[in-house]
Amino acid sequence: MKPAFRIREESEIYIGPTADFLPGLLPRGRIVVVCDATIDRLYRPLLDPCERVLIGSGESIKTLQTVEKIYRRFIELGVDRQTFVLAVGGGIVTDIAGFAASTYMRGLAFGFIPTTLLGQVDASIGGKNGVNIDGYKNMAGTFTQPRFVICDPSLLSSLPEREFRAGLAEVVKTAIIADADLFARLERTSFEALRNDLDLLSDAISASVRVKTDIVGRDEREAGERRKLNLGHTLAHAIEKCSSAMNHGEAVAIGTAMIADVAVRLGLLTPDDRDRIVALLLTLGFDLTPPVDARRLLKEIDKDKKNEDGTLRIVLPVGIGDCEVRPIAVEEFAALVLP
Ligand code: GLY
């Protein structure tokens, strides 16, 4: 079976039923699955022939301590350079497992089955993996491509509504960056339709993965164009740090709406296009009220790792389906964000 997308010859992305693809993709030999207890229970028949490394769940486990636990379990199991690591789960699991696999014994081959929408459209694609340090996001990690990623839209039917919506924030983000047609298709649909119609959902996943694999294929190490995938993320990361109640997608939705306002203030985006962005996010059920005062967000941004010499690389929408990255000094950004 042919992959839907590739990142060079290194990483193949399949869209469709896991059972159709997985048997042909797993190498002969030892397979170790990294997942959490819920995935272990839900997918037991699929995973049963493989040994398991169970990890916890939630952003708080995205640490070097968890990676060390995985290494120790690998040692216990006698994992060697020939072992293949299969990570099954959401973006947190694939980020951690990808980092553990790509550093254990200087690197094992690995593949992903993302089980969340956010994982399928963003986190599992593109070879970024890593962990947080002292609450600073993704401070340790590598760029190592998974051999394969299987995005199976049917796995998402059991996803809680809130998590499904979180993934849609990244789909909207992707559409704003580079796919005006996808944006228009999303405007013509509804949250319920995307949730219940596998064809609509598969289309949204495929379109998002297409944009991401194209960009990553040109700029894997984020020297330039890949930065576009961070649309809304400078503010979103600050929101997540200030409000533990908010998930990544919810924060991205707010960050995207706020940055659309900034783009209007800079004269880069028309108020009409900003209104379309806000209307789509609201229709999909996002609450776009920042959970804390913008001043607090800006304090967090000041400490952010992308703050290179006081200059932020801010992704600004310049239309629906088009954006640009601009260096903006922190003080200038603060003046643009604050009402
Ligand atoms: N999530 C942004 C990236 O993969 O570059």
Coordinates of C-alpha atoms and ligand atoms in Angstrom, one line a residue:
M1 CA 0.0 0.0 0.0
K2 CA 1.3 3.4 -0.9
P3 CA 1.7 6.2 1.7
A4 CA -0.5 9.3 1.2
F5 CA 2.5 11.6 1.9
R6 CA 6.2 11.3 2.5
I7 CA 8.8 13.5 4.1
R8 CA 11.7 12.8 1.8
E9 CA 12.5 9.1 1.8
E10 CA 12.5 9.0 5.6
S11 CA 9.0 9.2 6.8
E12 CA 5.8 7.8 5.3
I13 CA 2.4 9.0 6.3
Y14 CA -0.6 6.8 5.8
I15 CA -4.2 7.9 6.1
G16 CA -6.8 5.2 6.7
P17 CA -7.5 2.1 8.7
T18 CA -4.6 1.0 10.9
A19 CA -5.3 -2.7 10.2
D20 CA -4.8 -2.1 6.5
F21 CA -1.4 -0.7 6.9
L22 CA 0.3 -1.8 10.1
P23 CA 1.1 -5.4 9.3
G24 CA 3.0 -4.4 6.2
L25 CA 4.9 -1.6 8.0
L26 CA 6.2 -3.3 11.1
P27 CA 9.7 -4.7 10.5
R28 CA 10.3 -8.4 11.4
G29 CA 11.9 -8.7 14.8
R30 CA 11.3 -7.2 18.1
I31 CA 8.6 -4.5 18.5
V32 CA 8.2 -2.6 21.7
V33 CA 5.1 -0.5 22.1
V34 CA 5.1 2.8 24.2
C35 CA 1.6 3.9 25.3
D36 CA -0.4 4.8 28.3
A37 CA -2.8 2.5 30.3
T38 CA -5.9 3.7 28.5
I39 CA -4.5 2.9 25.0
D40 CA -3.2 -0.4 26.3
R41 CA -6.7 -1.3 27.4
L42 CA -8.5 0.0 24.3
Y43 CA -6.1 -1.5 21.7
R44 CA -5.1 -4.7 23.4
P45 CA -6.0 -7.0 20.5
L46 CA -3.9 -4.9 18.1
L47 CA -0.9 -4.5 20.4
D48 CA -1.0 -7.9 22.1
P49 CA 1.9 -9.6 20.3
C50 CA 4.3 -6.7 21.4
E51 CA 6.0 -6.0 24.6
R52 CA 4.7 -2.9 26.3
V53 CA 6.3 0.2 28.0
L54 CA 3.5 1.9 29.8
I55 CA 3.8 5.6 30.7
G56 CA 1.4 8.0 32.4
S57 CA -0.6 10.8 30.7
G58 CA -0.9 14.5 30.7
E59 CA 1.6 17.4 29.9
S60 CA 3.1 17.0 33.4
I61 CA 4.8 13.7 32.4
K62 CA 6.6 15.3 29.4
T63 CA 9.9 15.3 31.3
L64 CA 13.3 13.8 31.3
Q65 CA 12.3 11.7 34.3
T66 CA 9.7 9.9 32.1
V67 CA 12.3 9.4 29.4
E68 CA 14.7 8.0 31.9
K69 CA 12.0 5.6 33.1
I70 CA 11.5 4.4 29.5
Y71 CA 15.3 3.9 29.1
R72 CA 15.4 1.8 32.3
R73 CA 12.4 -0.3 31.0
F74 CA 14.2 -0.7 27.7
I75 CA 17.3 -2.0 29.5
E76 CA 15.1 -4.4 31.6
L77 CA 13.5 -5.7 28.4
G78 CA 16.9 -6.0 26.7
V79 CA 16.0 -3.6 23.9
D80 CA 18.8 -3.3 21.4
R81 CA 19.6 -1.4 18.2
Q82 CA 17.5 -3.8 16.2
T83 CA 14.3 -3.2 18.2
F84 CA 11.5 -1.2 16.6
V85 CA 9.6 1.2 18.9
L86 CA 5.9 1.8 18.1
A87 CA 4.4 4.7 20.0
V88 CA 0.6 4.7 20.2
G89 CA -1.2 7.6 21.7
G90 CA -1.7 11.4 21.7
G91 CA 1.0 14.0 21.0
I92 CA 2.5 13.8 24.5
V93 CA 3.1 10.1 24.2
T94 CA 4.6 10.4 20.6
D95 CA 6.7 13.4 21.6
I96 CA 8.2 11.5 24.6
A97 CA 8.5 8.1 22.9
G98 CA 10.1 9.7 19.8
F99 CA 12.7 11.4 22.0
A100 CA 13.4 8.2 24.0
A101 CA 13.7 6.1 20.8
S102 CA 15.8 8.6 18.9
T103 CA 18.3 8.9 21.8
Y104 CA 18.4 5.3 23.3
M105 CA 21.6 3.6 22.2
R106 CA 22.0 6.7 19.9
G107 CA 18.8 6.0 18.1
L108 CA 16.3 3.2 17.4
A109 CA 13.8 3.1 14.5
F110 CA 10.3 4.1 15.5
G111 CA 6.8 4.6 14.1
F112 CA 3.6 6.3 15.4
I113 CA -0.1 5.6 15.6
P114 CA -1.5 8.9 16.8
T115 CA -4.8 8.4 18.5
T116 CA -5.9 12.1 18.8
L117 CA -6.8 14.6 16.1
L118 CA -4.1 16.9 17.3
G119 CA -1.6 14.1 17.0
Q120 CA -2.8 13.1 13.5
V121 CA -2.7 16.6 12.0
D122 CA 0.3 18.0 13.8
A123 CA 2.3 16.5 16.7
S124 CA 3.2 13.1 15.2
I125 CA 4.1 14.6 11.8
G126 CA 7.5 16.1 11.0
G127 CA 10.0 14.6 13.3
K128 CA 10.0 17.0 16.2
N129 CA 10.1 15.2 19.5
G130 CA 11.1 16.2 23.0
V131 CA 10.2 17.1 26.6
N132 CA 9.7 20.2 28.7
I133 CA 12.2 21.4 31.3
D134 CA 10.9 23.3 34.3
G135 CA 7.7 24.1 32.5
Y136 CA 9.5 25.5 29.4
K137 CA 8.1 23.7 26.5
N138 CA 10.1 21.3 24.3
M139 CA 13.5 22.5 25.6
A140 CA 15.2 19.1 25.0
G141 CA 14.5 17.1 21.9
T142 CA 15.7 16.1 18.5
F143 CA 14.5 16.3 14.9
T144 CA 14.2 12.6 14.0
Q145 CA 11.6 11.4 11.6
P146 CA 9.4 8.4 12.5
R147 CA 9.7 5.7 9.8
F148 CA 5.9 5.8 9.5
V149 CA 2.8 7.5 10.9
I150 CA -0.6 6.0 10.5
C151 CA -3.4 8.5 10.8
D152 CA -6.5 6.5 11.2
P153 CA -9.6 8.8 11.4
S154 CA -11.8 6.0 12.7
L155 CA -9.7 5.9 15.9
L156 CA -11.0 9.4 16.7
S157 CA -14.7 8.3 17.3
S158 CA -14.0 7.6 20.9
L159 CA -12.1 10.8 21.5
P160 CA -13.8 13.1 24.1
E161 CA -15.4 16.2 22.4
R162 CA -13.0 18.6 24.1
E163 CA -10.0 16.8 22.8
F164 CA -11.4 16.5 19.3
R165 CA -12.0 20.2 19.3
A166 CA -8.4 20.8 20.4
G167 CA -7.2 19.1 17.2
L168 CA -9.5 21.2 15.1
A169 CA -7.6 24.3 16.3
E170 CA -4.5 23.0 14.5
V171 CA -6.5 22.2 11.4
V172 CA -7.8 25.8 11.3
K173 CA -4.3 27.1 12.0
T174 CA -3.0 25.0 9.0
A175 CA -5.7 26.3 6.8
I176 CA -4.9 29.9 7.6
I177 CA -1.2 29.3 7.0
A178 CA -1.5 27.7 3.6
D179 CA -4.8 26.3 2.5
A180 CA -7.6 28.8 1.7
D181 CA -9.7 26.0 0.2
L182 CA -9.5 23.9 3.3
F183 CA -10.5 27.1 5.3
A184 CA -13.6 27.6 3.0
R185 CA -14.5 23.9 3.3
L186 CA -14.4 24.2 7.1
E187 CA -16.6 27.3 6.9
R188 CA -19.2 25.3 5.1
T189 CA -19.2 22.5 7.7
S190 CA -19.9 22.3 11.4
F191 CA -18.3 20.7 14.5
E192 CA -20.9 17.9 14.5
A193 CA -20.4 17.2 10.8
L194 CA -16.6 16.9 11.3
R195 CA -17.1 14.7 14.3
N196 CA -19.6 12.3 12.6
D197 CA -18.7 12.2 9.0
L198 CA -15.6 10.1 8.4
D199 CA -15.1 11.5 4.8
L200 CA -15.2 15.1 6.0
L201 CA -12.8 14.3 8.8
S202 CA -10.4 12.4 6.5
D203 CA -10.4 15.3 4.1
A204 CA -9.5 17.7 6.9
I205 CA -6.7 15.4 8.2
S206 CA -5.3 14.8 4.7
A207 CA -5.3 18.5 3.8
S208 CA -3.5 19.4 7.1
V209 CA -0.9 16.6 6.7
R210 CA -0.3 17.7 3.1
V211 CA 0.5 21.3 4.2
K212 CA 2.7 20.1 7.1
T213 CA 4.7 17.5 5.1
D214 CA 5.3 20.0 2.2
I215 CA 6.6 22.6 4.7
V216 CA 8.7 20.1 6.7
G217 CA 10.1 18.6 3.5
R218 CA 11.5 22.0 2.6
D219 CA 12.6 23.1 6.1
E220 CA 12.8 20.2 8.6
R221 CA 15.0 22.0 11.1
E222 CA 12.9 25.2 11.3
A223 CA 15.5 27.5 9.8
G224 CA 12.7 29.6 8.2
E225 CA 9.4 28.4 6.6
R226 CA 8.6 25.8 9.3
R227 CA 8.2 28.6 11.7
K228 CA 4.9 29.3 10.0
L229 CA 3.5 26.2 11.7
N230 CA 3.8 28.1 14.9
L231 CA 1.0 30.5 14.0
G232 CA -0.7 31.6 17.2
H233 CA 1.7 29.5 19.3
T234 CA 3.8 32.3 20.9
L235 CA 0.7 33.5 22.7
A236 CA -0.7 29.9 23.1
H237 CA 2.3 28.7 25.0
A238 CA 2.1 31.6 27.3
I239 CA -1.6 30.9 27.8
E240 CA -0.9 27.3 28.6
K241 CA 1.7 28.3 31.2
C242 CA -0.7 30.8 32.9
S243 CA -3.7 28.5 32.8
S244 CA -3.3 24.8 33.5
A245 CA -7.1 24.3 32.8
M246 CA -6.6 25.1 29.2
N247 CA -5.4 22.5 26.7
H248 CA -3.0 23.1 23.8
G249 CA -5.7 23.4 21.1
E250 CA -7.9 25.8 23.1
A251 CA -4.8 28.0 23.7
V252 CA -3.9 27.8 20.0
A253 CA -7.4 29.0 19.1
I254 CA -7.1 32.0 21.4
G255 CA -3.6 32.7 20.3
T256 CA -4.7 32.6 16.6
A257 CA -7.5 35.0 17.1
M258 CA -5.2 37.4 19.1
I259 CA -2.5 37.3 16.4
A260 CA -5.1 37.9 13.7
D261 CA -5.9 41.2 15.6
V262 CA -2.2 42.0 15.6
A263 CA -2.0 41.4 11.9
V264 CA -5.0 43.8 11.3
R265 CA -3.2 46.5 13.5
L266 CA -0.1 46.1 11.3
G267 CA -2.2 46.5 8.2
L268 CA -1.3 43.0 7.0
L269 CA -4.7 41.4 7.3
T270 CA -8.1 42.8 6.4
P271 CA -10.6 43.2 9.2
D272 CA -12.9 40.9 7.0
D273 CA -10.4 38.1 7.0
R274 CA -9.8 38.5 10.7
D275 CA -13.6 38.3 11.2
R276 CA -13.7 35.1 9.1
I277 CA -11.0 33.5 11.3
V278 CA -12.8 34.5 14.5
A279 CA -16.2 33.4 13.2
L280 CA -14.9 29.9 12.2
L281 CA -13.2 29.4 15.6
L282 CA -16.4 30.4 17.4
T283 CA -18.6 28.2 15.1
L284 CA -16.3 25.3 16.0
G285 CA -17.1 26.0 19.7
F286 CA -13.9 27.7 20.9
D287 CA -14.1 30.3 23.7
L288 CA -11.8 33.0 22.5
T289 CA -11.5 34.9 25.8
P290 CA -7.9 34.8 27.1
P291 CA -8.0 33.2 30.6
V292 CA -5.6 35.8 32.0
D293 CA -4.7 39.4 31.4
A294 CA -2.6 40.1 28.2
R295 CA 0.1 41.7 30.4
R296 CA 0.7 38.4 32.1
L297 CA 0.9 36.6 28.8
L298 CA 3.5 39.1 27.6
K299 CA 5.6 38.5 30.8
E300 CA 5.7 34.8 30.0
I301 CA 6.5 35.5 26.3
D302 CA 9.5 37.5 27.4
K303 CA 10.9 34.3 28.9
D304 CA 10.1 32.1 25.9
K305 CA 12.8 30.2 24.2
K306 CA 12.0 31.7 20.8
N307 CA 12.8 35.1 22.2
E308 CA 16.2 35.5 20.5
D309 CA 18.0 38.6 21.7
G310 CA 14.7 40.2 22.6
T311 CA 13.2 39.6 19.2
L312 CA 10.3 37.3 18.6
R313 CA 9.6 35.5 15.3
I314 CA 5.9 36.1 15.0
V315 CA 3.8 34.4 12.4
L316 CA 1.3 36.8 11.0
P317 CA -1.6 35.9 8.7
V318 CA -1.6 38.1 5.6
G319 CA -4.8 36.6 4.2
I320 CA -6.7 33.3 4.4
G321 CA -4.2 30.7 3.3
D322 CA -1.1 32.9 3.5
C323 CA 1.2 34.1 6.3
E324 CA 4.6 35.6 6.9
V325 CA 7.1 35.4 9.7
R326 CA 8.3 38.8 11.1
P327 CA 11.0 39.6 13.6
I328 CA 9.3 41.8 16.2
A329 CA 10.9 43.2 19.4
V330 CA 9.2 42.1 22.6
E331 CA 8.3 45.7 23.5
E332 CA 6.8 46.3 20.0
F333 CA 4.8 43.0 20.2
A334 CA 3.5 44.1 23.6
A335 CA 2.3 47.4 22.2
L336 CA 0.5 45.5 19.4
V337 CA -1.1 43.0 21.7
L338 CA -2.3 45.3 24.4
P339 CA -5.5 47.0 23.7
Ligands
GLY1 N1 4.1 21.9 15.6 C1 4.9 22.7 14.8 C2 5.9 21.9 14.1 O1 5.9 20.7 14.0 O2 6.8 22.5 13.5

